[in-house]
Structure formats: structure tokens, C-alpha cells
Amino acid sequence: MQIQLSDVDTALAVVLNPELQSMNYDILSKKLDGLTYDEVLELASQSETKIDISFN
């Protein structure tokens, strides 16, 4: 999700775009095409978007 949302500037953009509200493999495939595993990890670590999944 960090990679998928890396170009999103506001939470409102996510709320207004249903395609961003769950995993969108089309978006991810475009961003990850041709990258190695290490490049994918680097891309995720550079994203300012932070995802916190908490289970209560």
C-alpha cells in the first residue's frame, strides 16, 4: 500500500477515489514493472506514506 499511495498528497484523494481504497494491482504493476526485489524494497522505504495496521 505504501507504494500504491506514494503519489497521493492527501487523505481526501483516497476518500474520493475508490480505486485507492484497496489494493489496486493495476497501479502496482505499473509502478513495479521491471524492478528487482531490492528496488521494490527501496521504493517502499522512500515513500512518505506510512501504513499502520493494528489489530485489536
XYZ file of N, CA, C and O in Angstrom:
224
model
N 0.831 -1.195 0.000
C 0.000 0.000 0.000
C 0.870 1.252 0.000
O 0.477 2.241 -0.575
N 2.035 1.194 0.649
C 2.910 2.371 0.659
C 3.296 2.770 -0.749
O 3.312 3.954 -1.068
N 3.592 1.816 -1.576
C 3.973 2.120 -2.957
C 2.757 2.617 -3.732
O 2.840 3.590 -4.472
N 1.630 1.977 -3.562
C 0.415 2.378 -4.275
C 0.034 3.816 -3.937
O -0.378 4.576 -4.801
N 0.184 4.207 -2.685
C -0.243 5.537 -2.249
C 0.883 6.570 -2.252
O 0.681 7.692 -1.808
N 2.031 6.208 -2.775
C 3.179 7.114 -2.707
C 2.975 8.421 -3.467
O 3.582 9.430 -3.132
N 2.111 8.443 -4.465
C 1.860 9.664 -5.236
C 0.654 10.449 -4.730
O 0.320 11.492 -5.282
N -0.001 9.958 -3.692
C -1.201 10.610 -3.161
C -0.806 11.688 -2.163
O 0.000 11.445 -1.270
N -1.364 12.883 -2.335
C -0.986 14.011 -1.484
C -1.848 14.163 -0.231
O -1.381 14.673 0.777
N -3.098 13.740 -0.309
C -3.994 13.946 0.830
C -4.879 12.723 1.069
O -5.116 11.922 0.153
N -5.379 12.623 2.280
C -6.321 11.554 2.600
C -7.617 11.738 1.812
O -8.267 10.762 1.439
N -7.962 12.967 1.527
C -9.171 13.247 0.748
C -9.085 12.613 -0.638
O -10.081 12.118 -1.160
N -7.897 12.608 -1.224
C -7.720 11.983 -2.531
C -8.058 10.500 -2.472
O -8.641 9.952 -3.409
N -7.729 9.848 -1.373
C -8.052 8.426 -1.201
C -9.555 8.258 -1.008
O -10.171 7.375 -1.607
N -10.145 9.109 -0.203
C -11.578 9.018 0.066
C -12.386 9.214 -1.219
O -13.391 8.534 -1.438
N -11.931 10.100 -2.078
C -12.667 10.414 -3.300
C -12.389 9.440 -4.447
O -13.069 9.466 -5.468
N -11.386 8.573 -4.290
C -11.036 7.646 -5.362
C -11.125 6.206 -4.856
O -10.200 5.703 -4.220
N -12.215 5.514 -5.170
C -12.391 4.135 -4.698
C -11.268 3.192 -5.129
O -10.995 2.211 -4.450
N -10.599 3.484 -6.243
C -9.510 2.625 -6.712
C -8.329 2.626 -5.744
O -7.515 1.714 -5.754
N -8.215 3.650 -4.906
C -7.106 3.750 -3.961
C -7.440 3.172 -2.590
O -6.575 3.081 -1.733
N -8.683 2.781 -2.377
C -9.125 2.356 -1.057
C -8.813 0.896 -0.745
O -9.003 0.441 0.374
N -8.345 0.162 -1.723
C -7.904 -1.217 -1.507
C -6.754 -1.483 -2.470
O -6.428 -0.651 -3.311
N -6.133 -2.646 -2.320
C -5.013 -2.980 -3.200
C -5.454 -2.880 -4.650
O -6.447 -3.480 -5.039
N -4.712 -2.120 -5.434
C -5.001 -1.989 -6.852
C -3.782 -2.509 -7.613
O -2.773 -1.821 -7.728
N -3.896 -3.717 -8.108
C -2.763 -4.370 -8.748
C -2.398 -3.732 -10.080
O -1.254 -3.848 -10.527
N -3.323 -3.044 -10.709
C -3.013 -2.336 -11.941
C -2.042 -1.189 -11.659
O -1.041 -1.014 -12.367
N -2.323 -0.412 -10.620
C -1.432 0.684 -10.218
C -0.072 0.122 -9.825
O 0.972 0.616 -10.258
N -0.085 -0.924 -9.007
C 1.173 -1.513 -8.547
C 2.001 -2.083 -9.691
O 3.220 -1.906 -9.730
N 1.354 -2.735 -10.632
C 2.109 -3.336 -11.735
C 2.814 -2.271 -12.560
O 3.935 -2.471 -13.023
N 2.181 -1.122 -12.724
C 2.812 -0.031 -13.470
C 4.012 0.547 -12.722
O 5.014 0.903 -13.321
N 3.905 0.640 -11.409
C 4.995 1.203 -10.610
C 6.147 0.226 -10.407
O 7.288 0.637 -10.221
N 5.851 -1.077 -10.437
C 6.862 -2.079 -10.116
C 7.461 -2.764 -11.339
O 8.451 -3.485 -11.207
N 6.892 -2.525 -12.503
C 7.343 -3.204 -13.716
C 8.838 -3.004 -13.945
O 9.335 -1.888 -13.999
N 9.563 -4.106 -14.018
C 10.983 -4.068 -14.309
C 11.893 -3.894 -13.109
O 13.110 -3.927 -13.251
N 11.328 -3.706 -11.924
C 12.152 -3.519 -10.728
C 12.547 -4.865 -10.132
O 11.798 -5.834 -10.196
N 13.717 -4.897 -9.530
C 14.141 -6.087 -8.794
C 13.524 -6.047 -7.394
O 12.977 -5.023 -6.969
N 13.659 -7.145 -6.682
C 13.151 -7.219 -5.308
C 13.742 -6.107 -4.447
O 13.021 -5.410 -3.735
N 15.049 -5.923 -4.531
C 15.713 -4.884 -3.734
C 15.237 -3.487 -4.120
O 15.078 -2.614 -3.268
N 14.983 -3.268 -5.409
C 14.481 -1.963 -5.854
C 13.063 -1.697 -5.336
O 12.724 -0.567 -4.995
N 12.260 -2.747 -5.255
C 10.908 -2.611 -4.699
C 10.987 -2.224 -3.227
O 10.283 -1.315 -2.767
N 11.860 -2.881 -2.470
C 12.019 -2.546 -1.053
C 12.515 -1.114 -0.883
O 12.058 -0.383 0.001
N 13.433 -0.700 -1.729
C 13.944 0.667 -1.673
C 12.839 1.673 -1.985
O 12.699 2.686 -1.310
N 12.035 1.383 -2.995
C 10.917 2.265 -3.349
C 9.940 2.397 -2.186
O 9.495 3.499 -1.857
N 9.629 1.291 -1.547
C 8.710 1.321 -0.399
C 9.302 2.119 0.755
O 8.601 2.891 1.409
N 10.591 1.979 0.992
C 11.210 2.695 2.118
C 11.305 4.194 1.859
O 11.328 4.979 2.798
N 11.316 4.601 0.593
C 11.401 6.022 0.256
C 10.044 6.712 0.331
O 9.978 7.934 0.391
N 8.976 5.951 0.333
C 7.637 6.523 0.352
C 7.376 7.228 1.676
O 7.659 6.706 2.742
N 6.839 8.437 1.587
C 6.471 9.169 2.797
C 5.172 8.648 3.391
O 4.851 8.939 4.536
N 4.427 7.883 2.619
C 3.192 7.281 3.092
C 3.539 6.146 4.041
O 4.304 5.260 3.700
N 3.008 6.186 5.237
C 3.254 5.130 6.218
C 1.934 4.444 6.530
O 0.928 5.082 6.803
N 1.950 3.135 6.464
C 0.756 2.341 6.708
C 0.924 1.637 8.045
O 1.925 0.965 8.284
N -0.054 1.802 8.912
C -0.031 1.138 10.209
C -1.282 0.261 10.306
O -2.401 0.771 10.272
N -1.071 -1.013 10.398
C -2.203 -1.945 10.523
C -2.207 -2.466 11.943
O -1.275 -3.139 12.373
N -3.229 -2.105 12.680
C -3.349 -2.537 14.070
C -4.551 -3.449 14.200
O -5.615 -3.196 13.650
N -4.361 -4.525 14.916
C -5.456 -5.444 15.195
C -5.767 -5.370 16.679
O -4.893 -5.540 17.499
N -7.006 -5.104 16.976
C -7.418 -5.024 18.385
C -8.226 -6.239 18.767
O -8.957 -6.799 18.128
